[in-house]
């Protein structure tokens, strides 16, 4: 039976020797400290209560230090109060504001927003929540519109609540859901003046994931819409009320078009967040019930780090899927045949040379070998047939060889469709470096009606454009809103996992920027297919996990899309970006790690050619940015004969440091964003990247520093935030190996001056209580 994150980490600590920790002098201390920390933690506060007031029923939701009060007032379900201290003064109530938004259409006439007419039915706990969490449901009905609504809220002891709706059509005619915000309402009362600032993703174009920036929230309405389809702008926001020292951090579990609205006025600040579609989001037949995407909302008093750490803990407890501790956060070697920098391309991308790469990966201390890119396969769609010219014996010999060398085996797929065909840049189909178009596959020829042929909207990067006559600019997307196509997807996903006996499945989908996407006429209404498509997609991967609990599921859609919480709940790992160069790649990783715990992220260090950092910095970024390490093959030589002793020493130095010191802390470490992303700055706000990672008991941790701008400041003044002022620490600088004992109080007061080394634009500092 797979374990949850906390259980997995306990097992991880207990069996750390099996993961390469044997003989490390601090191993017992790390395991013992974690066990002490877990046993000393009080049970988190998770409460739900119903009160009947003069105005109507109200509910109080309490999780950790968060308190949310909602209620029924004159037929409207409204927000009444929020508190970040867990307490509310008697009789406290703000000017009410709708706690959700629901717009429907049941005829050709214009639709309406159902903000009134609701009646109380019941409130009860819903069974089946994870250990330590509870789910509560408030049930309402709207007799005039023949709708039943259940507002479901997950509480897990963190100051983060997750809210989703269950909507049932009780009538005799279909209803089109044309607008939706699963959560909305008032966040603060009174005139905030200039005290509220807003952070969100500011870039949606290809390869710009995680581009977080801050700005002042202006008076009046602020509407932010993402209408390009599957893009790189993740659906989240942070609001900071500087006068109250409070943060609201909300994320939508939905990967495509969305709408965020804020209003700042004399009565306070309101918000709404939900999916968006030009046509109906969903059509409900009579008697049909649908479950909406969820909004995850943190309400925290404190600093930016407190808000981020609250969201990280919530994601670890309640979003991240079960994880086998013996396969947690394994370092990876990525070998595609479709990238300009890859060490073997064209005719050289074959079984013999791939095995040479396995040798190098094992010698470098890596743990998972991934055959990446689509070009290992002959034809898109025919995934059970590897390219016979490159792999005449199939991929079984490579998997077997990787296992013999002690590595897990992973393989890349584009089962959903996406790219029409692919050729490595600068090569032609005659040289065998292309994967043939979807239209050549047996699947397409038998079921062309399952595919949506669509063109990208907006700018299409030159790297995505086909380079031979066998490819087109059209995308062939398998439409999982079609039940037969969804059934096929479930079946082929299970087949490829079984056929290749995978340890890691890597899922890509290269058809972003498709606007409102495909649509289908249902019950007289035109419905956007996204909702049904993603229901089927996530269901397929949840089923795959049930069948294969040992399998690592990794998503890499278009190099940085689908970084939302719904997708994070279906996959163990998410790929951040193809732009792995300095500084933008590290800035993106810094931004994404605000929303997702960094250990759930993988980042292809060494993949991009221009503006690569120095080798030492690449290795530090791979192993010490808090994410699961991934090395692109170009960071390593083509064969063991080319692996020099000095380079091998550096590789094994960081691989060992990761296994012995960093990895045991990953699943619970607190992340402190110092620069450039912080409570005051976005990804472009400084010359340095500085991230601090600290165990919850504050006894062990590390910090990484990367100089983003060579023309900027040559030193960085680092003031640690996660240390215990009462402890003494051994402080080790990786550039020089210098080891010094310092009191936590001295470090908090004086900090450290961090400078780059002659051969590296970075530094790594380790902290261990002595």
PDB file of C-alpha atoms in Angstrom, residues 140-313:
ATOM      1  CA  UNK A 140     -27.939  24.065  -0.622  1.00  0.00           C
ATOM      2  CA  UNK A 141     -30.768  23.986  -3.137  1.00  0.00           C
ATOM      3  CA  UNK A 142     -32.128  26.553  -5.538  1.00  0.00           C
ATOM      4  CA  UNK A 143     -35.751  25.482  -6.189  1.00  0.00           C
ATOM      5  CA  UNK A 144     -36.358  28.130  -8.823  1.00  0.00           C
ATOM      6  CA  UNK A 145     -33.494  26.820 -10.959  1.00  0.00           C
ATOM      7  CA  UNK A 146     -33.778  23.146  -9.927  1.00  0.00           C
ATOM      8  CA  UNK A 147     -30.167  22.934  -8.771  1.00  0.00           C
ATOM      9  CA  UNK A 148     -28.534  21.245  -5.811  1.00  0.00           C
ATOM     10  CA  UNK A 149     -25.162  22.563  -4.698  1.00  0.00           C
ATOM     11  CA  UNK A 150     -22.704  21.044  -2.260  1.00  0.00           C
ATOM     12  CA  UNK A 151     -19.819  23.218  -1.099  1.00  0.00           C
ATOM     13  CA  UNK A 152     -17.037  20.846  -0.063  1.00  0.00           C
ATOM     14  CA  UNK A 153     -14.074  22.056   1.983  1.00  0.00           C
ATOM     15  CA  UNK A 154     -10.947  20.115   2.896  1.00  0.00           C
ATOM     16  CA  UNK A 155      -9.181  21.018   6.151  1.00  0.00           C
ATOM     17  CA  UNK A 156      -5.824  19.395   6.907  1.00  0.00           C
ATOM     18  CA  UNK A 157      -4.431  21.331   9.865  1.00  0.00           C
ATOM     19  CA  UNK A 158      -2.525  23.847   7.755  1.00  0.00           C
ATOM     20  CA  UNK A 159      -3.770  27.432   7.304  1.00  0.00           C
ATOM     21  CA  UNK A 160      -4.909  26.377   3.820  1.00  0.00           C
ATOM     22  CA  UNK A 161      -8.410  25.283   2.815  1.00  0.00           C
ATOM     23  CA  UNK A 162      -9.378  23.556  -0.422  1.00  0.00           C
ATOM     24  CA  UNK A 163     -12.868  24.278  -1.786  1.00  0.00           C
ATOM     25  CA  UNK A 164     -14.748  22.673  -4.656  1.00  0.00           C
ATOM     26  CA  UNK A 165     -18.401  22.438  -5.645  1.00  0.00           C
ATOM     27  CA  UNK A 166     -20.631  19.516  -6.513  1.00  0.00           C
ATOM     28  CA  UNK A 167     -23.468  20.658  -8.786  1.00  0.00           C
ATOM     29  CA  UNK A 168     -26.540  18.546  -9.587  1.00  0.00           C
ATOM     30  CA  UNK A 169     -29.209  19.344 -12.168  1.00  0.00           C
ATOM     31  CA  UNK A 170     -32.528  18.426 -10.497  1.00  0.00           C
ATOM     32  CA  UNK A 171     -34.638  19.611 -13.425  1.00  0.00           C
ATOM     33  CA  UNK A 172     -36.059  18.004 -16.543  1.00  0.00           C
ATOM     34  CA  UNK A 173     -33.997  20.035 -19.024  1.00  0.00           C
ATOM     35  CA  UNK A 174     -30.279  20.424 -19.647  1.00  0.00           C
ATOM     36  CA  UNK A 175     -28.438  23.349 -18.107  1.00  0.00           C
ATOM     37  CA  UNK A 176     -25.252  24.956 -19.421  1.00  0.00           C
ATOM     38  CA  UNK A 177     -22.736  26.105 -16.846  1.00  0.00           C
ATOM     39  CA  UNK A 178     -21.407  29.324 -18.395  1.00  0.00           C
ATOM     40  CA  UNK A 179     -19.515  30.872 -15.502  1.00  0.00           C
ATOM     41  CA  UNK A 180     -17.860  29.503 -12.388  1.00  0.00           C
ATOM     42  CA  UNK A 181     -15.749  30.590  -9.444  1.00  0.00           C
ATOM     43  CA  UNK A 182     -15.610  27.721  -6.920  1.00  0.00           C
ATOM     44  CA  UNK A 183     -14.474  30.260  -4.344  1.00  0.00           C
ATOM     45  CA  UNK A 184     -14.931  33.986  -4.022  1.00  0.00           C
ATOM     46  CA  UNK A 185     -15.683  36.522  -1.299  1.00  0.00           C
ATOM     47  CA  UNK A 186     -14.315  39.257   0.896  1.00  0.00           C
ATOM     48  CA  UNK A 187     -10.793  38.856   2.242  1.00  0.00           C
ATOM     49  CA  UNK A 188     -10.391  42.039   4.274  1.00  0.00           C
ATOM     50  CA  UNK A 189     -12.826  44.683   5.439  1.00  0.00           C
ATOM     51  CA  UNK A 190     -12.429  48.436   5.290  1.00  0.00           C
ATOM     52  CA  UNK A 191     -10.493  50.671   2.951  1.00  0.00           C
ATOM     53  CA  UNK A 192      -7.072  49.115   2.438  1.00  0.00           C
ATOM     54  CA  UNK A 193      -5.730  52.162   0.655  1.00  0.00           C
ATOM     55  CA  UNK A 194      -2.367  51.437  -0.927  1.00  0.00           C
ATOM     56  CA  UNK A 195      -1.642  48.605   1.503  1.00  0.00           C
ATOM     57  CA  UNK A 196      -2.458  45.633  -0.751  1.00  0.00           C
ATOM     58  CA  UNK A 197      -0.012  44.211  -3.287  1.00  0.00           C
ATOM     59  CA  UNK A 198      -0.623  41.488  -5.861  1.00  0.00           C
ATOM     60  CA  UNK A 199       1.700  38.789  -7.227  1.00  0.00           C
ATOM     61  CA  UNK A 200       0.841  36.430 -10.078  1.00  0.00           C
ATOM     62  CA  UNK A 201       2.263  34.837 -13.231  1.00  0.00           C
ATOM     63  CA  UNK A 202       2.951  37.602 -15.728  1.00  0.00           C
ATOM     64  CA  UNK A 203       4.123  35.651 -18.795  1.00  0.00           C
ATOM     65  CA  UNK A 204       2.079  33.086 -20.707  1.00  0.00           C
ATOM     66  CA  UNK A 205       4.206  32.555 -23.810  1.00  0.00           C
ATOM     67  CA  UNK A 206       6.210  29.391 -24.450  1.00  0.00           C
ATOM     68  CA  UNK A 207       8.968  28.542 -21.980  1.00  0.00           C
ATOM     69  CA  UNK A 208       8.200  31.237 -19.400  1.00  0.00           C
ATOM     70  CA  UNK A 209       6.781  29.255 -16.499  1.00  0.00           C
ATOM     71  CA  UNK A 210       6.970  30.728 -13.023  1.00  0.00           C
ATOM     72  CA  UNK A 211       7.438  34.364 -14.048  1.00  0.00           C
ATOM     73  CA  UNK A 212       6.167  35.873 -10.783  1.00  0.00           C
ATOM     74  CA  UNK A 213       6.058  39.652 -10.330  1.00  0.00           C
ATOM     75  CA  UNK A 214       4.580  41.992  -7.704  1.00  0.00           C
ATOM     76  CA  UNK A 215       2.496  45.125  -8.273  1.00  0.00           C
ATOM     77  CA  UNK A 216       0.167  47.361  -6.271  1.00  0.00           C
ATOM     78  CA  UNK A 217      -3.507  46.351  -6.331  1.00  0.00           C
ATOM     79  CA  UNK A 218      -5.273  49.394  -7.809  1.00  0.00           C
ATOM     80  CA  UNK A 219      -8.658  50.648  -6.599  1.00  0.00           C
ATOM     81  CA  UNK A 220     -11.746  49.291  -8.338  1.00  0.00           C
ATOM     82  CA  UNK A 221     -11.885  46.061 -10.299  1.00  0.00           C
ATOM     83  CA  UNK A 222      -8.819  44.190 -11.539  1.00  0.00           C
ATOM     84  CA  UNK A 223      -9.545  41.348 -13.940  1.00  0.00           C
ATOM     85  CA  UNK A 224      -6.830  38.926 -15.056  1.00  0.00           C
ATOM     86  CA  UNK A 225      -7.816  36.427 -17.725  1.00  0.00           C
ATOM     87  CA  UNK A 226      -5.788  33.699 -19.380  1.00  0.00           C
ATOM     88  CA  UNK A 227      -7.490  32.763 -22.668  1.00  0.00           C
ATOM     89  CA  UNK A 228      -4.740  31.074 -24.690  1.00  0.00           C
ATOM     90  CA  UNK A 229      -5.442  27.499 -23.619  1.00  0.00           C
ATOM     91  CA  UNK A 230      -2.623  25.505 -22.086  1.00  0.00           C
ATOM     92  CA  UNK A 231       0.035  28.136 -21.388  1.00  0.00           C
ATOM     93  CA  UNK A 232       2.899  28.892 -19.023  1.00  0.00           C
ATOM     94  CA  UNK A 233       0.900  31.247 -16.776  1.00  0.00           C
ATOM     95  CA  UNK A 234      -0.022  29.158 -13.736  1.00  0.00           C
ATOM     96  CA  UNK A 235      -3.441  29.948 -12.150  1.00  0.00           C
ATOM     97  CA  UNK A 236      -2.523  31.449  -8.777  1.00  0.00           C
ATOM     98  CA  UNK A 237      -2.210  34.747  -6.932  1.00  0.00           C
ATOM     99  CA  UNK A 238      -0.816  36.179  -3.729  1.00  0.00           C
ATOM    100  CA  UNK A 239      -2.268  39.234  -2.019  1.00  0.00           C
ATOM    101  CA  UNK A 240      -0.253  40.957   0.697  1.00  0.00           C
ATOM    102  CA  UNK A 241      -1.966  43.376   3.064  1.00  0.00           C
ATOM    103  CA  UNK A 242       1.108  45.192   4.305  1.00  0.00           C
ATOM    104  CA  UNK A 243      -0.667  47.098   7.063  1.00  0.00           C
ATOM    105  CA  UNK A 244      -2.170  43.918   8.573  1.00  0.00           C
ATOM    106  CA  UNK A 245       0.903  41.801   7.793  1.00  0.00           C
ATOM    107  CA  UNK A 246      -1.317  39.138   6.199  1.00  0.00           C
ATOM    108  CA  UNK A 247      -1.069  37.081   3.017  1.00  0.00           C
ATOM    109  CA  UNK A 248      -3.731  35.361   0.956  1.00  0.00           C
ATOM    110  CA  UNK A 249      -2.277  32.728  -1.372  1.00  0.00           C
ATOM    111  CA  UNK A 250      -4.723  30.978  -3.714  1.00  0.00           C
ATOM    112  CA  UNK A 251      -4.233  28.369  -6.440  1.00  0.00           C
ATOM    113  CA  UNK A 252      -6.737  26.866  -8.860  1.00  0.00           C
ATOM    114  CA  UNK A 253      -6.494  23.177  -9.695  1.00  0.00           C
ATOM    115  CA  UNK A 254      -7.078  23.687 -13.423  1.00  0.00           C
ATOM    116  CA  UNK A 255      -4.448  23.854 -16.184  1.00  0.00           C
ATOM    117  CA  UNK A 256      -6.089  25.896 -18.952  1.00  0.00           C
ATOM    118  CA  UNK A 257      -8.075  29.130 -19.287  1.00  0.00           C
ATOM    119  CA  UNK A 258      -8.997  30.921 -16.077  1.00  0.00           C
ATOM    120  CA  UNK A 259     -10.228  34.217 -14.655  1.00  0.00           C
ATOM    121  CA  UNK A 260      -9.146  36.054 -11.498  1.00  0.00           C
ATOM    122  CA  UNK A 261     -10.996  39.147 -10.327  1.00  0.00           C
ATOM    123  CA  UNK A 262     -10.204  41.496  -7.456  1.00  0.00           C
ATOM    124  CA  UNK A 263     -12.031  44.579  -6.246  1.00  0.00           C
ATOM    125  CA  UNK A 264     -10.565  47.085  -3.829  1.00  0.00           C
ATOM    126  CA  UNK A 265     -12.942  49.621  -2.376  1.00  0.00           C
ATOM    127  CA  UNK A 266     -14.197  51.275   0.770  1.00  0.00           C
ATOM    128  CA  UNK A 267     -15.796  48.026   1.989  1.00  0.00           C
ATOM    129  CA  UNK A 268     -12.584  46.013   1.637  1.00  0.00           C
ATOM    130  CA  UNK A 269     -10.985  43.622  -0.866  1.00  0.00           C
ATOM    131  CA  UNK A 270     -12.867  40.849  -2.663  1.00  0.00           C
ATOM    132  CA  UNK A 271     -11.701  38.108  -5.001  1.00  0.00           C
ATOM    133  CA  UNK A 272     -12.983  35.351  -7.272  1.00  0.00           C
ATOM    134  CA  UNK A 273     -11.053  32.599  -9.033  1.00  0.00           C
ATOM    135  CA  UNK A 274     -12.256  29.982 -11.465  1.00  0.00           C
ATOM    136  CA  UNK A 275     -12.019  28.332 -14.890  1.00  0.00           C
ATOM    137  CA  UNK A 276     -13.017  30.187 -18.034  1.00  0.00           C
ATOM    138  CA  UNK A 277     -14.435  29.189 -21.426  1.00  0.00           C
ATOM    139  CA  UNK A 278     -15.914  31.070 -24.372  1.00  0.00           C
ATOM    140  CA  UNK A 279     -18.563  28.386 -24.806  1.00  0.00           C
ATOM    141  CA  UNK A 280     -20.216  26.586 -21.900  1.00  0.00           C
ATOM    142  CA  UNK A 281     -17.769  25.191 -19.371  1.00  0.00           C
ATOM    143  CA  UNK A 282     -20.005  22.164 -18.863  1.00  0.00           C
ATOM    144  CA  UNK A 283     -23.483  21.017 -19.899  1.00  0.00           C
ATOM    145  CA  UNK A 284     -25.458  19.117 -17.270  1.00  0.00           C
ATOM    146  CA  UNK A 285     -28.104  16.702 -18.477  1.00  0.00           C
ATOM    147  CA  UNK A 286     -31.151  16.151 -16.223  1.00  0.00           C
ATOM    148  CA  UNK A 287     -30.009  14.321 -13.102  1.00  0.00           C
ATOM    149  CA  UNK A 288     -26.297  14.786 -13.880  1.00  0.00           C
ATOM    150  CA  UNK A 289     -23.785  15.783 -11.197  1.00  0.00           C
ATOM    151  CA  UNK A 290     -20.406  17.387 -11.832  1.00  0.00           C
ATOM    152  CA  UNK A 291     -17.502  18.180  -9.532  1.00  0.00           C
ATOM    153  CA  UNK A 292     -15.712  21.469 -10.175  1.00  0.00           C
ATOM    154  CA  UNK A 293     -11.995  22.211 -10.023  1.00  0.00           C
ATOM    155  CA  UNK A 294     -10.780  23.134  -6.544  1.00  0.00           C
ATOM    156  CA  UNK A 295      -9.435  26.404  -5.195  1.00  0.00           C
ATOM    157  CA  UNK A 296      -6.730  26.055  -2.517  1.00  0.00           C
ATOM    158  CA  UNK A 297      -6.525  29.174  -0.342  1.00  0.00           C
ATOM    159  CA  UNK A 298      -4.067  30.088   2.419  1.00  0.00           C
ATOM    160  CA  UNK A 299      -4.831  32.906   4.859  1.00  0.00           C
ATOM    161  CA  UNK A 300      -1.696  33.616   6.877  1.00  0.00           C
ATOM    162  CA  UNK A 301      -0.441  36.276   9.243  1.00  0.00           C
ATOM    163  CA  UNK A 302       3.308  36.693   8.983  1.00  0.00           C
ATOM    164  CA  UNK A 303       5.820  37.052   6.204  1.00  0.00           C
ATOM    165  CA  UNK A 304       6.093  35.737   2.660  1.00  0.00           C
ATOM    166  CA  UNK A 305       7.968  32.650   3.822  1.00  0.00           C
ATOM    167  CA  UNK A 306       5.130  31.735   6.185  1.00  0.00           C
ATOM    168  CA  UNK A 307       2.606  31.910   3.347  1.00  0.00           C
ATOM    169  CA  UNK A 308       4.769  29.809   1.027  1.00  0.00           C
ATOM    170  CA  UNK A 309       5.572  27.237   3.713  1.00  0.00           C
ATOM    171  CA  UNK A 310       1.877  26.905   4.580  1.00  0.00           C
ATOM    172  CA  UNK A 311       1.045  26.170   0.942  1.00  0.00           C
ATOM    173  CA  UNK A 312       3.944  23.721   0.638  1.00  0.00           C
ATOM    174  CA  UNK A 313       2.795  21.804   3.721  1.00  0.00           C
TER     175      UNK A 313
END
